[in-house]
Amino acid sequence: MALFSEDNLVDAKDFSIKKCKATIQKTGRLGFSSSAAELMQLEPSSCLLVSDCGDGNLAVVVWPDASDNRGFPLHKATEYFTADLKGFFDKKGIDYTGTDFTYIYDIVMTDERFQDRVVYKLTKRVKKRRVKVESGKVGEEGDVDKEE
């Protein structure tokens, strides 16, 4: 068997990384990037069913009926979608209004289904916010390990 086989060629297009993410805004809304909205097929008439994984991560199903009272209704502003999870984030003790950290969820589609709907995994990461230093330049930002 040859070491390199065209039959086993990995196509880079299949693994191109789109920034599918959602960020907790200072208002407590969860804002989705345009690539996340595309991946999740978000619609203004939909809502999000959210399952707390208990480790800071979330599992989310896009539900087609926004009137389902279990779900968080989606809102569209310009090209971006948001969902108001303020009460949930407050209960979890997440300080989304602070100036030190930004809370971001990386979004991936899973093979799991809930009532024939795709389950998406939202993996939380915490990023130090950019800070202005006295020289007027923007300081560094990066991922940090922060306990909630």
PDB file of C-alpha atoms in Angstrom:
ATOM      1  CA  MET A   1       0.000   0.000   0.000  1.00  0.00           C
ATOM      2  CA  ALA A   2       1.339   3.403  -0.979  1.00  0.00           C
ATOM      3  CA  LEU A   3       1.967   5.994   1.705  1.00  0.00           C
ATOM      4  CA  PHE A   4       0.134   8.647  -0.312  1.00  0.00           C
ATOM      5  CA  SER A   5      -3.156   7.755  -1.940  1.00  0.00           C
ATOM      6  CA  GLU A   6      -5.421  10.024  -3.947  1.00  0.00           C
ATOM      7  CA  ASP A   7      -8.360   7.988  -2.620  1.00  0.00           C
ATOM      8  CA  ASN A   8      -7.510   9.219   0.889  1.00  0.00           C
ATOM      9  CA  LEU A   9      -6.750  12.813  -0.073  1.00  0.00           C
ATOM     10  CA  VAL A  10      -8.012  15.298   2.495  1.00  0.00           C
ATOM     11  CA  ASP A  11      -9.772  18.224   0.837  1.00  0.00           C
ATOM     12  CA  ALA A  12      -8.904  21.471   2.667  1.00  0.00           C
ATOM     13  CA  LYS A  13     -12.281  22.967   1.684  1.00  0.00           C
ATOM     14  CA  ASP A  14     -13.986  20.404   3.920  1.00  0.00           C
ATOM     15  CA  PHE A  15     -12.059  21.769   6.893  1.00  0.00           C
ATOM     16  CA  SER A  16     -12.049  25.499   6.245  1.00  0.00           C
ATOM     17  CA  ILE A  17     -12.703  27.196   9.541  1.00  0.00           C
ATOM     18  CA  LYS A  18     -15.587  29.604   9.658  1.00  0.00           C
ATOM     19  CA  LYS A  19     -15.883  31.699  12.780  1.00  0.00           C
ATOM     20  CA  CYS A  20     -19.136  30.238  13.981  1.00  0.00           C
ATOM     21  CA  LYS A  21     -19.518  31.905  17.326  1.00  0.00           C
ATOM     22  CA  ALA A  22     -21.878  33.710  19.626  1.00  0.00           C
ATOM     23  CA  THR A  23     -20.855  36.460  22.031  1.00  0.00           C
ATOM     24  CA  ILE A  24     -22.600  37.568  25.191  1.00  0.00           C
ATOM     25  CA  GLN A  25     -23.274  41.275  24.693  1.00  0.00           C
ATOM     26  CA  LYS A  26     -23.231  43.785  27.548  1.00  0.00           C
ATOM     27  CA  THR A  27     -27.040  43.778  27.428  1.00  0.00           C
ATOM     28  CA  GLY A  28     -27.208  40.062  28.239  1.00  0.00           C
ATOM     29  CA  ARG A  29     -28.189  39.165  24.702  1.00  0.00           C
ATOM     30  CA  LEU A  30     -26.391  36.338  22.930  1.00  0.00           C
ATOM     31  CA  GLY A  31     -25.309  37.665  19.527  1.00  0.00           C
ATOM     32  CA  PHE A  32     -24.544  35.260  16.672  1.00  0.00           C
ATOM     33  CA  SER A  33     -21.946  35.854  13.957  1.00  0.00           C
ATOM     34  CA  SER A  34     -23.254  35.754  10.383  1.00  0.00           C
ATOM     35  CA  SER A  35     -21.452  32.441   9.788  1.00  0.00           C
ATOM     36  CA  ALA A  36     -23.120  30.979  12.902  1.00  0.00           C
ATOM     37  CA  ALA A  37     -26.520  32.193  11.694  1.00  0.00           C
ATOM     38  CA  GLU A  38     -25.858  30.500   8.360  1.00  0.00           C
ATOM     39  CA  LEU A  39     -24.683  27.236   9.956  1.00  0.00           C
ATOM     40  CA  MET A  40     -27.629  27.121  12.351  1.00  0.00           C
ATOM     41  CA  GLN A  41     -30.126  28.350   9.740  1.00  0.00           C
ATOM     42  CA  LEU A  42     -31.461  30.994  12.118  1.00  0.00           C
ATOM     43  CA  GLU A  43     -34.774  32.639  11.240  1.00  0.00           C
ATOM     44  CA  PRO A  44     -36.668  35.458  12.999  1.00  0.00           C
ATOM     45  CA  SER A  45     -39.654  33.104  13.385  1.00  0.00           C
ATOM     46  CA  SER A  46     -37.539  30.610  15.378  1.00  0.00           C
ATOM     47  CA  CYS A  47     -36.417  30.304  18.966  1.00  0.00           C
ATOM     48  CA  LEU A  48     -33.566  28.559  20.774  1.00  0.00           C
ATOM     49  CA  LEU A  49     -34.076  25.632  23.109  1.00  0.00           C
ATOM     50  CA  VAL A  50     -31.076  25.757  25.443  1.00  0.00           C
ATOM     51  CA  SER A  51     -29.721  22.932  27.565  1.00  0.00           C
ATOM     52  CA  ASP A  52     -27.141  23.775  30.244  1.00  0.00           C
ATOM     53  CA  CYS A  53     -24.330  21.199  30.049  1.00  0.00           C
ATOM     54  CA  GLY A  54     -23.223  22.136  33.572  1.00  0.00           C
ATOM     55  CA  ASP A  55     -19.610  22.818  32.607  1.00  0.00           C
ATOM     56  CA  GLY A  56     -20.147  26.298  31.182  1.00  0.00           C
ATOM     57  CA  ASN A  57     -21.021  24.890  27.772  1.00  0.00           C
ATOM     58  CA  LEU A  58     -24.467  24.827  26.194  1.00  0.00           C
ATOM     59  CA  ALA A  59     -26.384  22.555  23.842  1.00  0.00           C
ATOM     60  CA  VAL A  60     -28.806  24.411  21.580  1.00  0.00           C
ATOM     61  CA  VAL A  61     -31.592  23.396  19.219  1.00  0.00           C
ATOM     62  CA  VAL A  62     -33.105  25.881  16.779  1.00  0.00           C
ATOM     63  CA  TRP A  63     -36.840  25.439  17.191  1.00  0.00           C
ATOM     64  CA  PRO A  64     -39.093  26.515  14.301  1.00  0.00           C
ATOM     65  CA  ASP A  65     -41.909  27.875  16.492  1.00  0.00           C
ATOM     66  CA  ALA A  66     -40.936  31.107  18.270  1.00  0.00           C
ATOM     67  CA  SER A  67     -44.129  30.936  20.339  1.00  0.00           C
ATOM     68  CA  ASP A  68     -42.835  27.839  22.201  1.00  0.00           C
ATOM     69  CA  ASN A  69     -42.533  29.179  25.752  1.00  0.00           C
ATOM     70  CA  ARG A  70     -39.574  26.875  26.510  1.00  0.00           C
ATOM     71  CA  GLY A  71     -37.441  28.739  23.979  1.00  0.00           C
ATOM     72  CA  PHE A  72     -35.624  32.049  23.723  1.00  0.00           C
ATOM     73  CA  PRO A  73     -37.049  33.956  20.713  1.00  0.00           C
ATOM     74  CA  LEU A  74     -34.591  35.075  18.050  1.00  0.00           C
ATOM     75  CA  HIS A  75     -34.427  38.699  16.962  1.00  0.00           C
ATOM     76  CA  LYS A  76     -32.779  39.982  13.819  1.00  0.00           C
ATOM     77  CA  ALA A  77     -31.044  43.343  13.740  1.00  0.00           C
ATOM     78  CA  THR A  78     -29.474  44.153  10.367  1.00  0.00           C
ATOM     79  CA  GLU A  79     -27.582  40.967   9.437  1.00  0.00           C
ATOM     80  CA  TYR A  80     -27.143  39.606  12.965  1.00  0.00           C
ATOM     81  CA  PHE A  81     -29.350  37.511  15.205  1.00  0.00           C
ATOM     82  CA  THR A  82     -29.638  37.810  18.972  1.00  0.00           C
ATOM     83  CA  ALA A  83     -31.514  36.004  21.718  1.00  0.00           C
ATOM     84  CA  ASP A  84     -32.171  37.509  25.147  1.00  0.00           C
ATOM     85  CA  LEU A  85     -30.583  35.126  27.659  1.00  0.00           C
ATOM     86  CA  LYS A  86     -29.968  37.847  30.271  1.00  0.00           C
ATOM     87  CA  GLY A  87     -31.962  36.083  32.997  1.00  0.00           C
ATOM     88  CA  PHE A  88     -30.127  32.800  32.372  1.00  0.00           C
ATOM     89  CA  PHE A  89     -26.689  34.452  32.383  1.00  0.00           C
ATOM     90  CA  ASP A  90     -27.596  36.390  35.545  1.00  0.00           C
ATOM     91  CA  LYS A  91     -28.625  33.151  37.285  1.00  0.00           C
ATOM     92  CA  LYS A  92     -25.319  31.547  36.208  1.00  0.00           C
ATOM     93  CA  GLY A  93     -23.401  34.518  37.702  1.00  0.00           C
ATOM     94  CA  ILE A  94     -21.752  35.539  34.422  1.00  0.00           C
ATOM     95  CA  ASP A  95     -20.526  39.136  34.607  1.00  0.00           C
ATOM     96  CA  TYR A  96     -21.206  40.107  30.999  1.00  0.00           C
ATOM     97  CA  THR A  97     -21.423  43.829  31.908  1.00  0.00           C
ATOM     98  CA  GLY A  98     -17.870  43.967  33.258  1.00  0.00           C
ATOM     99  CA  THR A  99     -14.972  45.510  31.416  1.00  0.00           C
ATOM    100  CA  ASP A 100     -12.398  42.781  32.031  1.00  0.00           C
ATOM    101  CA  PHE A 101     -13.665  39.791  30.051  1.00  0.00           C
ATOM    102  CA  THR A 102     -15.685  38.865  26.957  1.00  0.00           C
ATOM    103  CA  TYR A 103     -17.643  35.608  26.923  1.00  0.00           C
ATOM    104  CA  ILE A 104     -17.701  33.781  23.603  1.00  0.00           C
ATOM    105  CA  TYR A 105     -19.218  30.470  22.567  1.00  0.00           C
ATOM    106  CA  ASP A 106     -17.657  28.543  19.683  1.00  0.00           C
ATOM    107  CA  ILE A 107     -20.412  26.713  17.812  1.00  0.00           C
ATOM    108  CA  VAL A 108     -20.231  23.300  16.159  1.00  0.00           C
ATOM    109  CA  MET A 109     -22.925  21.072  14.707  1.00  0.00           C
ATOM    110  CA  THR A 110     -23.157  17.670  16.378  1.00  0.00           C
ATOM    111  CA  ASP A 111     -24.518  14.345  15.134  1.00  0.00           C
ATOM    112  CA  GLU A 112     -27.056  14.417  17.955  1.00  0.00           C
ATOM    113  CA  ARG A 113     -30.722  15.163  17.248  1.00  0.00           C
ATOM    114  CA  PHE A 114     -33.566  16.338  19.462  1.00  0.00           C
ATOM    115  CA  GLN A 115     -36.977  15.621  17.941  1.00  0.00           C
ATOM    116  CA  ASP A 116     -35.346  15.475  14.486  1.00  0.00           C
ATOM    117  CA  ARG A 117     -33.641  18.859  14.961  1.00  0.00           C
ATOM    118  CA  VAL A 118     -29.849  19.325  14.938  1.00  0.00           C
ATOM    119  CA  VAL A 119     -28.175  19.858  18.320  1.00  0.00           C
ATOM    120  CA  TYR A 120     -25.389  22.448  18.327  1.00  0.00           C
ATOM    121  CA  LYS A 121     -22.651  22.485  20.947  1.00  0.00           C
ATOM    122  CA  LEU A 122     -21.641  25.920  22.220  1.00  0.00           C
ATOM    123  CA  THR A 123     -18.246  25.743  23.908  1.00  0.00           C
ATOM    124  CA  LYS A 124     -17.547  28.692  26.180  1.00  0.00           C
ATOM    125  CA  ARG A 125     -14.287  30.535  26.184  1.00  0.00           C
ATOM    126  CA  VAL A 126     -13.375  33.666  28.065  1.00  0.00           C
ATOM    127  CA  LYS A 127     -11.309  36.358  26.436  1.00  0.00           C
ATOM    128  CA  LYS A 128      -9.632  39.267  28.151  1.00  0.00           C
ATOM    129  CA  ARG A 129     -11.075  42.503  26.777  1.00  0.00           C
ATOM    130  CA  ARG A 130      -8.836  44.947  24.990  1.00  0.00           C
ATOM    131  CA  VAL A 131      -7.806  47.787  27.221  1.00  0.00           C
ATOM    132  CA  LYS A 132      -6.521  51.191  26.273  1.00  0.00           C
ATOM    133  CA  VAL A 133      -3.158  52.022  27.721  1.00  0.00           C
ATOM    134  CA  GLU A 134      -2.030  55.562  28.418  1.00  0.00           C
ATOM    135  CA  SER A 135      -0.164  55.837  25.118  1.00  0.00           C
ATOM    136  CA  GLY A 136      -3.504  55.469  23.315  1.00  0.00           C
ATOM    137  CA  LYS A 137      -2.594  52.082  21.836  1.00  0.00           C
ATOM    138  CA  VAL A 138      -4.849  49.125  22.365  1.00  0.00           C
ATOM    139  CA  GLY A 139      -3.497  46.494  24.719  1.00  0.00           C
ATOM    140  CA  GLU A 140      -3.361  42.750  24.091  1.00  0.00           C
ATOM    141  CA  GLU A 141      -6.318  40.448  24.241  1.00  0.00           C
ATOM    142  CA  GLY A 142      -6.353  36.694  24.435  1.00  0.00           C
ATOM    143  CA  ASP A 143      -8.076  33.622  25.756  1.00  0.00           C
ATOM    144  CA  VAL A 144      -7.802  33.063  29.480  1.00  0.00           C
ATOM    145  CA  ASP A 145      -8.868  30.361  31.845  1.00  0.00           C
ATOM    146  CA  LYS A 146     -11.401  32.008  34.124  1.00  0.00           C
ATOM    147  CA  GLU A 147     -13.560  30.120  36.562  1.00  0.00           C
ATOM    148  CA  GLU A 148     -17.243  31.035  36.786  1.00  0.00           C
TER     149      GLU A 148
END
